[in-house]
């Protein structure tokens, strides 16, 4: 099971991936989280990525591809993984195709209006990375993570001017991947038009899309070819 969760920042792909991966017993691999970890640990990758991330720009392909390649070779990835935030450019997708086949791309289709509202009220646990916001994902106690009671902070790239930059990057560089994967018949759209949709509802929509895709594939394989 190797799936990609694709979508603009704030579309809910990280939240959905973190909740769905354990159901399939595979790791949730977020390149954003890997970079943030590298920045905290002050590694070479962290040093190289830091300024791009601060500005809301994409980290150069060679850095992210090298990091991802190493990660998916680890033991816990043998049965598959969910990729969140990778690939983000056509060259990244082409490199990924050389490493492994993917079986489904979930395209989280959410309007700019909703993502801006979510991101501008988003806070992240400084300890475990869990995400909260004031529309649909409200923490039980203000300023405190529901999962580990860590402190909730605003990510530096969730400042308003950086949010717009990240959305522009998504449209220019990442959105073309939707057609790249549609041409391979790998995409299921999960559309959210309701600003108050909860994380649980989003997770359920993604699970439904995975189930529908799996039964469609099964049907195609079982249908006799009359040609
Ligand atoms: P979001 O999807 O909310 O923007 P992420 O945590 O996925 O958040 O990414 C945060 C930042 O990390 C991005 O703005 C970018 O600078 C960097 N990044 C993450 N994944 C990639 C990638 N695949 N390619 C290039 N840069 C990336």
PDB file of C-alpha atoms and ligand atoms in Angstrom:
ATOM      1  CA  UNK A   1       0.000   0.000   0.000  1.00  0.00           C
ATOM      2  CA  UNK A   2       1.751   3.104  -1.235  1.00  0.00           C
ATOM      3  CA  UNK A   3      -0.372   6.251  -1.330  1.00  0.00           C
ATOM      4  CA  UNK A   4       0.183   9.944  -1.924  1.00  0.00           C
ATOM      5  CA  UNK A   5      -1.934  12.595  -0.200  1.00  0.00           C
ATOM      6  CA  UNK A   6      -1.824  15.643  -2.445  1.00  0.00           C
ATOM      7  CA  UNK A   7      -3.336  19.052  -1.782  1.00  0.00           C
ATOM      8  CA  UNK A   8      -2.653  22.679  -0.938  1.00  0.00           C
ATOM      9  CA  UNK A   9      -1.286  23.650   2.473  1.00  0.00           C
ATOM     10  CA  UNK A  10      -4.145  23.523   4.968  1.00  0.00           C
ATOM     11  CA  UNK A  11      -6.170  21.045   2.908  1.00  0.00           C
ATOM     12  CA  UNK A  12      -6.055  18.510   5.747  1.00  0.00           C
ATOM     13  CA  UNK A  13      -3.691  16.057   4.065  1.00  0.00           C
ATOM     14  CA  UNK A  14      -1.309  15.905   7.035  1.00  0.00           C
ATOM     15  CA  UNK A  15      -4.091  15.423   9.558  1.00  0.00           C
ATOM     16  CA  UNK A  16      -5.761  12.740   7.414  1.00  0.00           C
ATOM     17  CA  UNK A  17      -2.466  10.958   6.701  1.00  0.00           C
ATOM     18  CA  UNK A  18      -1.480  10.874  10.379  1.00  0.00           C
ATOM     19  CA  UNK A  19      -4.808   9.266  11.328  1.00  0.00           C
ATOM     20  CA  UNK A  20      -5.138   6.880   8.398  1.00  0.00           C
ATOM     21  CA  UNK A  21      -1.589   5.466   8.247  1.00  0.00           C
ATOM     22  CA  UNK A  22      -1.954   3.553  11.571  1.00  0.00           C
ATOM     23  CA  UNK A  23      -5.175   1.919  10.284  1.00  0.00           C
ATOM     24  CA  UNK A  24      -3.135   0.348   7.472  1.00  0.00           C
ATOM     25  CA  UNK A  25      -0.086  -0.287   9.666  1.00  0.00           C
ATOM     26  CA  UNK A  26       2.195   1.817   7.503  1.00  0.00           C
ATOM     27  CA  UNK A  27       4.239   4.918   8.352  1.00  0.00           C
ATOM     28  CA  UNK A  28       3.029   8.449   7.607  1.00  0.00           C
ATOM     29  CA  UNK A  29       5.899  10.204   5.869  1.00  0.00           C
ATOM     30  CA  UNK A  30       5.673  13.997   5.840  1.00  0.00           C
ATOM     31  CA  UNK A  31       8.615  15.694   4.144  1.00  0.00           C
ATOM     32  CA  UNK A  32       7.673  18.920   5.993  1.00  0.00           C
ATOM     33  CA  UNK A  33       7.952  17.078   9.347  1.00  0.00           C
ATOM     34  CA  UNK A  34      11.252  15.500   8.250  1.00  0.00           C
ATOM     35  CA  UNK A  35      12.617  18.954   7.418  1.00  0.00           C
ATOM     36  CA  UNK A  36      11.382  20.431  10.718  1.00  0.00           C
ATOM     37  CA  UNK A  37      13.048  17.547  12.574  1.00  0.00           C
ATOM     38  CA  UNK A  38      16.302  18.184  10.682  1.00  0.00           C
ATOM     39  CA  UNK A  39      16.084  21.893  11.549  1.00  0.00           C
ATOM     40  CA  UNK A  40      15.637  21.114  15.262  1.00  0.00           C
ATOM     41  CA  UNK A  41      18.559  18.683  15.155  1.00  0.00           C
ATOM     42  CA  UNK A  42      20.608  21.262  13.231  1.00  0.00           C
ATOM     43  CA  UNK A  43      21.658  18.750  10.563  1.00  0.00           C
ATOM     44  CA  UNK A  44      23.110  19.692   7.169  1.00  0.00           C
ATOM     45  CA  UNK A  45      19.700  19.076   5.521  1.00  0.00           C
ATOM     46  CA  UNK A  46      18.054  21.287   8.153  1.00  0.00           C
ATOM     47  CA  UNK A  47      20.528  24.084   7.518  1.00  0.00           C
ATOM     48  CA  UNK A  48      19.950  23.863   3.766  1.00  0.00           C
ATOM     49  CA  UNK A  49      16.130  23.756   4.036  1.00  0.00           C
ATOM     50  CA  UNK A  50      15.560  26.369   6.740  1.00  0.00           C
ATOM     51  CA  UNK A  51      15.538  29.595   4.713  1.00  0.00           C
ATOM     52  CA  UNK A  52      13.372  28.211   1.895  1.00  0.00           C
ATOM     53  CA  UNK A  53      10.798  27.034   4.418  1.00  0.00           C
ATOM     54  CA  UNK A  54      10.783  30.340   6.259  1.00  0.00           C
ATOM     55  CA  UNK A  55       9.937  32.129   3.008  1.00  0.00           C
ATOM     56  CA  UNK A  56       7.265  29.579   2.067  1.00  0.00           C
ATOM     57  CA  UNK A  57       9.254  28.404  -0.957  1.00  0.00           C
ATOM     58  CA  UNK A  58       9.953  24.843  -1.973  1.00  0.00           C
ATOM     59  CA  UNK A  59      13.214  23.264  -0.885  1.00  0.00           C
ATOM     60  CA  UNK A  60      15.275  22.319  -3.997  1.00  0.00           C
ATOM     61  CA  UNK A  61      14.369  18.944  -5.511  1.00  0.00           C
ATOM     62  CA  UNK A  62      17.774  17.278  -5.019  1.00  0.00           C
ATOM     63  CA  UNK A  63      17.657  17.882  -1.245  1.00  0.00           C
ATOM     64  CA  UNK A  64      14.113  16.581  -0.758  1.00  0.00           C
ATOM     65  CA  UNK A  65      14.513  13.609  -3.122  1.00  0.00           C
ATOM     66  CA  UNK A  66      17.686  12.428  -1.335  1.00  0.00           C
ATOM     67  CA  UNK A  67      15.993  12.685   2.050  1.00  0.00           C
ATOM     68  CA  UNK A  68      12.848  10.864   0.876  1.00  0.00           C
ATOM     69  CA  UNK A  69      14.836   8.118  -0.813  1.00  0.00           C
ATOM     70  CA  UNK A  70      16.641   7.333   2.422  1.00  0.00           C
ATOM     71  CA  UNK A  71      13.426   7.388   4.426  1.00  0.00           C
ATOM     72  CA  UNK A  72      11.523   4.923   2.218  1.00  0.00           C
ATOM     73  CA  UNK A  73      14.396   2.468   2.341  1.00  0.00           C
ATOM     74  CA  UNK A  74      13.966   2.053   6.102  1.00  0.00           C
ATOM     75  CA  UNK A  75      12.566  -1.205   7.504  1.00  0.00           C
ATOM     76  CA  UNK A  76       9.168   0.169   8.503  1.00  0.00           C
ATOM     77  CA  UNK A  77       8.426   1.021   4.847  1.00  0.00           C
ATOM     78  CA  UNK A  78       8.534  -2.574   3.574  1.00  0.00           C
ATOM     79  CA  UNK A  79       4.716  -2.922   3.528  1.00  0.00           C
ATOM     80  CA  UNK A  80       4.182   0.575   2.163  1.00  0.00           C
ATOM     81  CA  UNK A  81       3.668   4.159   3.359  1.00  0.00           C
ATOM     82  CA  UNK A  82       1.557   7.270   2.995  1.00  0.00           C
ATOM     83  CA  UNK A  83       3.403  10.233   1.522  1.00  0.00           C
ATOM     84  CA  UNK A  84       2.239  13.656   2.714  1.00  0.00           C
ATOM     85  CA  UNK A  85       3.797  16.656   1.003  1.00  0.00           C
ATOM     86  CA  UNK A  86       5.826  14.615  -1.479  1.00  0.00           C
ATOM     87  CA  UNK A  87       6.039  14.775  -4.449  1.00  0.00           C
ATOM     88  CA  UNK A  88       5.518  18.516  -4.845  1.00  0.00           C
ATOM     89  CA  UNK A  89       7.011  19.016  -8.326  1.00  0.00           C
ATOM     90  CA  UNK A  90       6.980  17.022 -11.582  1.00  0.00           C
ATOM     91  CA  UNK A  91      10.726  16.171 -11.261  1.00  0.00           C
ATOM     92  CA  UNK A  92      10.055  14.804  -7.747  1.00  0.00           C
ATOM     93  CA  UNK A  93       7.224  12.635  -9.132  1.00  0.00           C
ATOM     94  CA  UNK A  94       9.459  11.372 -11.941  1.00  0.00           C
ATOM     95  CA  UNK A  95      12.184  10.432  -9.468  1.00  0.00           C
ATOM     96  CA  UNK A  96       9.651   8.724  -7.204  1.00  0.00           C
ATOM     97  CA  UNK A  97       8.422   6.642 -10.157  1.00  0.00           C
ATOM     98  CA  UNK A  98      11.983   5.369 -10.609  1.00  0.00           C
ATOM     99  CA  UNK A  99      12.087   4.257  -6.970  1.00  0.00           C
ATOM    100  CA  UNK A 100       8.673   2.605  -6.607  1.00  0.00           C
ATOM    101  CA  UNK A 101       5.115   2.299  -7.976  1.00  0.00           C
ATOM    102  CA  UNK A 102       2.367   4.180  -6.185  1.00  0.00           C
ATOM    103  CA  UNK A 103      -1.136   2.699  -6.006  1.00  0.00           C
ATOM    104  CA  UNK A 104      -3.327   5.756  -5.329  1.00  0.00           C
ATOM    105  CA  UNK A 105      -3.200   9.544  -5.149  1.00  0.00           C
ATOM    106  CA  UNK A 106      -5.759  11.229  -2.899  1.00  0.00           C
ATOM    107  CA  UNK A 107      -6.293  14.754  -4.202  1.00  0.00           C
ATOM    108  CA  UNK A 108      -7.585  16.980  -1.387  1.00  0.00           C
ATOM    109  CA  UNK A 109      -9.603  19.591  -3.260  1.00  0.00           C
ATOM    110  CA  UNK A 110     -10.209  22.593  -0.981  1.00  0.00           C
ATOM    111  CA  UNK A 111     -10.825  26.259  -1.875  1.00  0.00           C
ATOM    112  CA  UNK A 112      -8.343  29.071  -1.138  1.00  0.00           C
ATOM    113  CA  UNK A 113     -10.879  30.655   1.184  1.00  0.00           C
ATOM    114  CA  UNK A 114     -11.027  27.581   3.421  1.00  0.00           C
ATOM    115  CA  UNK A 115      -7.272  26.943   3.474  1.00  0.00           C
ATOM    116  CA  UNK A 116      -6.505  30.581   4.338  1.00  0.00           C
ATOM    117  CA  UNK A 117      -9.001  30.472   7.229  1.00  0.00           C
ATOM    118  CA  UNK A 118      -7.547  27.214   8.530  1.00  0.00           C
ATOM    119  CA  UNK A 119      -3.892  28.198   8.196  1.00  0.00           C
ATOM    120  CA  UNK A 120      -4.300  31.612   9.756  1.00  0.00           C
ATOM    121  CA  UNK A 121      -5.687  30.017  12.924  1.00  0.00           C
ATOM    122  CA  UNK A 122      -3.459  26.932  12.836  1.00  0.00           C
ATOM    123  CA  UNK A 123      -1.268  25.954  15.757  1.00  0.00           C
ATOM    124  CA  UNK A 124       1.066  22.976  15.990  1.00  0.00           C
ATOM    125  CA  UNK A 125       2.305  21.008  18.995  1.00  0.00           C
ATOM    126  CA  UNK A 126       5.989  21.836  19.474  1.00  0.00           C
ATOM    127  CA  UNK A 127       6.504  18.388  20.968  1.00  0.00           C
ATOM    128  CA  UNK A 128       4.663  15.883  18.690  1.00  0.00           C
ATOM    129  CA  UNK A 129       3.674  17.979  15.637  1.00  0.00           C
ATOM    130  CA  UNK A 130      -0.109  17.417  16.017  1.00  0.00           C
ATOM    131  CA  UNK A 131      -2.100  20.106  14.206  1.00  0.00           C
ATOM    132  CA  UNK A 132      -5.045  22.166  15.510  1.00  0.00           C
ATOM    133  CA  UNK A 133      -7.026  25.156  14.235  1.00  0.00           C
ATOM    134  CA  UNK A 134     -10.046  27.162  15.288  1.00  0.00           C
ATOM    135  CA  UNK A 135     -12.256  25.860  12.452  1.00  0.00           C
ATOM    136  CA  UNK A 136     -13.028  22.165  12.860  1.00  0.00           C
ATOM    137  CA  UNK A 137      -9.959  21.113  14.827  1.00  0.00           C
ATOM    138  CA  UNK A 138     -10.161  22.997  18.126  1.00  0.00           C
ATOM    139  CA  UNK A 139      -7.859  21.818  20.972  1.00  0.00           C
ATOM    140  CA  UNK A 140      -9.703  20.711  24.137  1.00  0.00           C
ATOM    141  CA  UNK A 141      -7.608  23.050  26.323  1.00  0.00           C
ATOM    142  CA  UNK A 142      -6.417  26.297  24.793  1.00  0.00           C
ATOM    143  CA  UNK A 143      -2.694  26.286  23.998  1.00  0.00           C
ATOM    144  CA  UNK A 144      -2.285  22.595  24.920  1.00  0.00           C
ATOM    145  CA  UNK A 145      -1.952  19.510  22.698  1.00  0.00           C
ATOM    146  CA  UNK A 146      -4.795  16.955  23.160  1.00  0.00           C
ATOM    147  CA  UNK A 147      -2.378  14.103  22.482  1.00  0.00           C
ATOM    148  CA  UNK A 148       0.705  14.854  24.585  1.00  0.00           C
ATOM    149  CA  UNK A 149      -0.137  18.098  26.459  1.00  0.00           C
ATOM    150  CA  UNK A 150       2.775  19.800  24.645  1.00  0.00           C
ATOM    151  CA  UNK A 151       2.711  23.540  24.008  1.00  0.00           C
ATOM    152  CA  UNK A 152       0.845  24.711  20.876  1.00  0.00           C
ATOM    153  CA  UNK A 153       2.780  27.221  18.798  1.00  0.00           C
ATOM    154  CA  UNK A 154       2.274  28.958  15.447  1.00  0.00           C
ATOM    155  CA  UNK A 155       4.634  27.658  12.766  1.00  0.00           C
ATOM    156  CA  UNK A 156       6.850  30.454  11.346  1.00  0.00           C
ATOM    157  CA  UNK A 157       5.487  29.700   7.849  1.00  0.00           C
ATOM    158  CA  UNK A 158       1.878  30.155   9.033  1.00  0.00           C
ATOM    159  CA  UNK A 159       2.300  33.958   9.107  1.00  0.00           C
ATOM    160  CA  UNK A 160      -0.144  35.625   6.647  1.00  0.00           C
ATOM    161  CA  UNK A 161       2.370  36.787   4.002  1.00  0.00           C
ATOM    162  CA  UNK A 162       4.091  33.398   3.960  1.00  0.00           C
ATOM    163  CA  UNK A 163       0.737  31.568   3.659  1.00  0.00           C
ATOM    164  CA  UNK A 164       0.021  33.393   0.380  1.00  0.00           C
ATOM    165  CA  UNK A 165       3.458  32.471  -0.926  1.00  0.00           C
ATOM    166  CA  UNK A 166       2.920  28.788  -0.099  1.00  0.00           C
ATOM    167  CA  UNK A 167      -0.421  28.833  -1.903  1.00  0.00           C
ATOM    168  CA  UNK A 168       1.216  30.403  -4.965  1.00  0.00           C
ATOM    169  CA  UNK A 169       3.957  27.734  -4.892  1.00  0.00           C
ATOM    170  CA  UNK A 170       1.296  25.049  -4.685  1.00  0.00           C
ATOM    171  CA  UNK A 171      -0.569  26.392  -7.727  1.00  0.00           C
ATOM    172  CA  UNK A 172       2.532  26.888  -9.841  1.00  0.00           C
ATOM    173  CA  UNK A 173       4.571  23.828  -8.974  1.00  0.00           C
ATOM    174  CA  UNK A 174       2.412  21.186  -7.285  1.00  0.00           C
ATOM    175  CA  UNK A 175      -1.072  21.418  -8.834  1.00  0.00           C
ATOM    176  CA  UNK A 176       0.266  20.155 -12.236  1.00  0.00           C
ATOM    177  CA  UNK A 177       0.798  16.809 -10.471  1.00  0.00           C
ATOM    178  CA  UNK A 178      -2.976  16.271 -10.425  1.00  0.00           C
ATOM    179  CA  UNK A 179      -2.983  15.826 -14.203  1.00  0.00           C
ATOM    180  CA  UNK A 180       0.325  13.963 -14.130  1.00  0.00           C
ATOM    181  CA  UNK A 181      -1.329  11.288 -11.946  1.00  0.00           C
ATOM    182  CA  UNK A 182      -4.789  11.557 -13.612  1.00  0.00           C
ATOM    183  CA  UNK A 183      -3.090  10.449 -16.824  1.00  0.00           C
ATOM    184  CA  UNK A 184      -2.005   7.336 -14.951  1.00  0.00           C
ATOM    185  CA  UNK A 185      -5.571   6.773 -13.611  1.00  0.00           C
ATOM    186  CA  UNK A 186      -4.344   6.988 -10.046  1.00  0.00           C
ATOM    187  CA  UNK A 187      -6.357   9.930  -8.676  1.00  0.00           C
ATOM    188  CA  UNK A 188      -9.372  10.079  -6.364  1.00  0.00           C
ATOM    189  CA  UNK A 189     -10.622  13.582  -5.526  1.00  0.00           C
ATOM    190  CA  UNK A 190     -11.782  14.351  -2.001  1.00  0.00           C
ATOM    191  CA  UNK A 191     -13.581  17.698  -2.103  1.00  0.00           C
ATOM    192  CA  UNK A 192     -14.285  19.858   0.945  1.00  0.00           C
ATOM    193  CA  UNK A 193     -16.616  22.846   0.538  1.00  0.00           C
ATOM    194  CA  UNK A 194     -17.629  23.261   4.169  1.00  0.00           C
ATOM    195  CA  UNK A 195     -15.387  25.433   6.350  1.00  0.00           C
ATOM    196  CA  UNK A 196     -16.783  23.739   9.459  1.00  0.00           C
ATOM    197  CA  UNK A 197     -16.004  20.194   8.293  1.00  0.00           C
ATOM    198  CA  UNK A 198     -14.298  18.377  11.154  1.00  0.00           C
ATOM    199  CA  UNK A 199     -11.082  16.377  10.918  1.00  0.00           C
ATOM    200  CA  UNK A 200     -13.100  13.195  11.588  1.00  0.00           C
ATOM    201  CA  UNK A 201     -15.360  13.949   8.603  1.00  0.00           C
ATOM    202  CA  UNK A 202     -12.342  14.585   6.381  1.00  0.00           C
ATOM    203  CA  UNK A 203     -10.754  11.312   7.492  1.00  0.00           C
ATOM    204  CA  UNK A 204     -13.995   9.463   6.719  1.00  0.00           C
ATOM    205  CA  UNK A 205     -14.192  11.011   3.210  1.00  0.00           C
ATOM    206  CA  UNK A 206     -10.621   9.922   2.501  1.00  0.00           C
ATOM    207  CA  UNK A 207     -11.309   6.385   3.785  1.00  0.00           C
ATOM    208  CA  UNK A 208     -14.407   6.211   1.534  1.00  0.00           C
ATOM    209  CA  UNK A 209     -12.336   7.353  -1.460  1.00  0.00           C
ATOM    210  CA  UNK A 210      -9.712   4.663  -0.739  1.00  0.00           C
ATOM    211  CA  UNK A 211     -12.430   2.001  -0.478  1.00  0.00           C
ATOM    212  CA  UNK A 212     -14.157   3.130  -3.709  1.00  0.00           C
ATOM    213  CA  UNK A 213     -10.886   3.175  -5.593  1.00  0.00           C
ATOM    214  CA  UNK A 214      -9.975  -0.294  -4.355  1.00  0.00           C
ATOM    215  CA  UNK A 215     -13.341  -1.770  -5.418  1.00  0.00           C
ATOM    216  CA  UNK A 216     -13.192  -0.048  -8.818  1.00  0.00           C
ATOM    217  CA  UNK A 217      -9.750  -1.590  -9.434  1.00  0.00           C
ATOM    218  CA  UNK A 218     -11.057  -4.984  -8.333  1.00  0.00           C
ATOM    219  CA  UNK A 219     -14.029  -4.696 -10.721  1.00  0.00           C
ATOM    220  CA  UNK A 220     -11.746  -3.736 -13.615  1.00  0.00           C
ATOM    221  CA  UNK A 221      -9.547  -6.749 -12.936  1.00  0.00           C
ATOM    222  CA  UNK A 222     -12.560  -9.078 -12.690  1.00  0.00           C
ATOM    223  CA  UNK A 223     -14.330  -7.796 -15.848  1.00  0.00           C
ATOM    224  CA  UNK A 224     -13.549 -10.132 -18.769  1.00  0.00           C
ATOM    225  CA  UNK A 225     -11.870  -8.333 -21.630  1.00  0.00           C
ATOM    226  CA  UNK A 226     -14.083  -8.812 -24.727  1.00  0.00           C
ATOM    227  CA  UNK A 227     -11.643  -7.466 -27.266  1.00  0.00           C
TER     228      UNK A 227
HETATM  229  P1  LIG B   1       2.142  22.513   4.119  1.00  0.00           P
HETATM  230  O1  LIG B   1       1.642  21.425   3.224  1.00  0.00           O
HETATM  231  O2  LIG B   1       1.145  22.951   5.121  1.00  0.00           O
HETATM  232  O3  LIG B   1       2.755  23.661   3.358  1.00  0.00           O
HETATM  233  P2  LIG B   1       4.498  20.941   4.948  1.00  0.00           P
HETATM  234  O4  LIG B   1       4.841  20.626   6.343  1.00  0.00           O
HETATM  235  O5  LIG B   1       4.129  19.820   4.040  1.00  0.00           O
HETATM  236  O6  LIG B   1       3.328  22.011   5.051  1.00  0.00           O
HETATM  237  O7  LIG B   1       5.710  21.727   4.270  1.00  0.00           O
HETATM  238  C1  LIG B   1       6.327  22.826   4.869  1.00  0.00           C
HETATM  239  C2  LIG B   1       7.462  23.348   3.995  1.00  0.00           C
HETATM  240  O8  LIG B   1       8.472  22.329   3.856  1.00  0.00           O
HETATM  241  C3  LIG B   1       7.086  23.715   2.559  1.00  0.00           C
HETATM  242  O9  LIG B   1       6.554  25.021   2.447  1.00  0.00           O
HETATM  243  C4  LIG B   1       8.457  23.571   1.860  1.00  0.00           C
HETATM  244  O10 LIG B   1       9.277  24.693   2.134  1.00  0.00           O
HETATM  245  C5  LIG B   1       9.069  22.370   2.556  1.00  0.00           C
HETATM  246  N1  LIG B   1       8.753  21.104   1.849  1.00  0.00           N
HETATM  247  C6  LIG B   1       8.044  20.051   2.346  1.00  0.00           C
HETATM  248  N2  LIG B   1       7.940  19.056   1.442  1.00  0.00           N
HETATM  249  C7  LIG B   1       8.599  19.494   0.326  1.00  0.00           C
HETATM  250  C8  LIG B   1       8.826  18.940  -0.959  1.00  0.00           C
HETATM  251  N3  LIG B   1       8.351  17.734  -1.302  1.00  0.00           N
HETATM  252  N4  LIG B   1       9.530  19.684  -1.848  1.00  0.00           N
HETATM  253  C9  LIG B   1      10.029  20.882  -1.537  1.00  0.00           C
HETATM  254  N5  LIG B   1       9.828  21.479  -0.344  1.00  0.00           N
HETATM  255  C10 LIG B   1       9.125  20.801   0.589  1.00  0.00           C
END
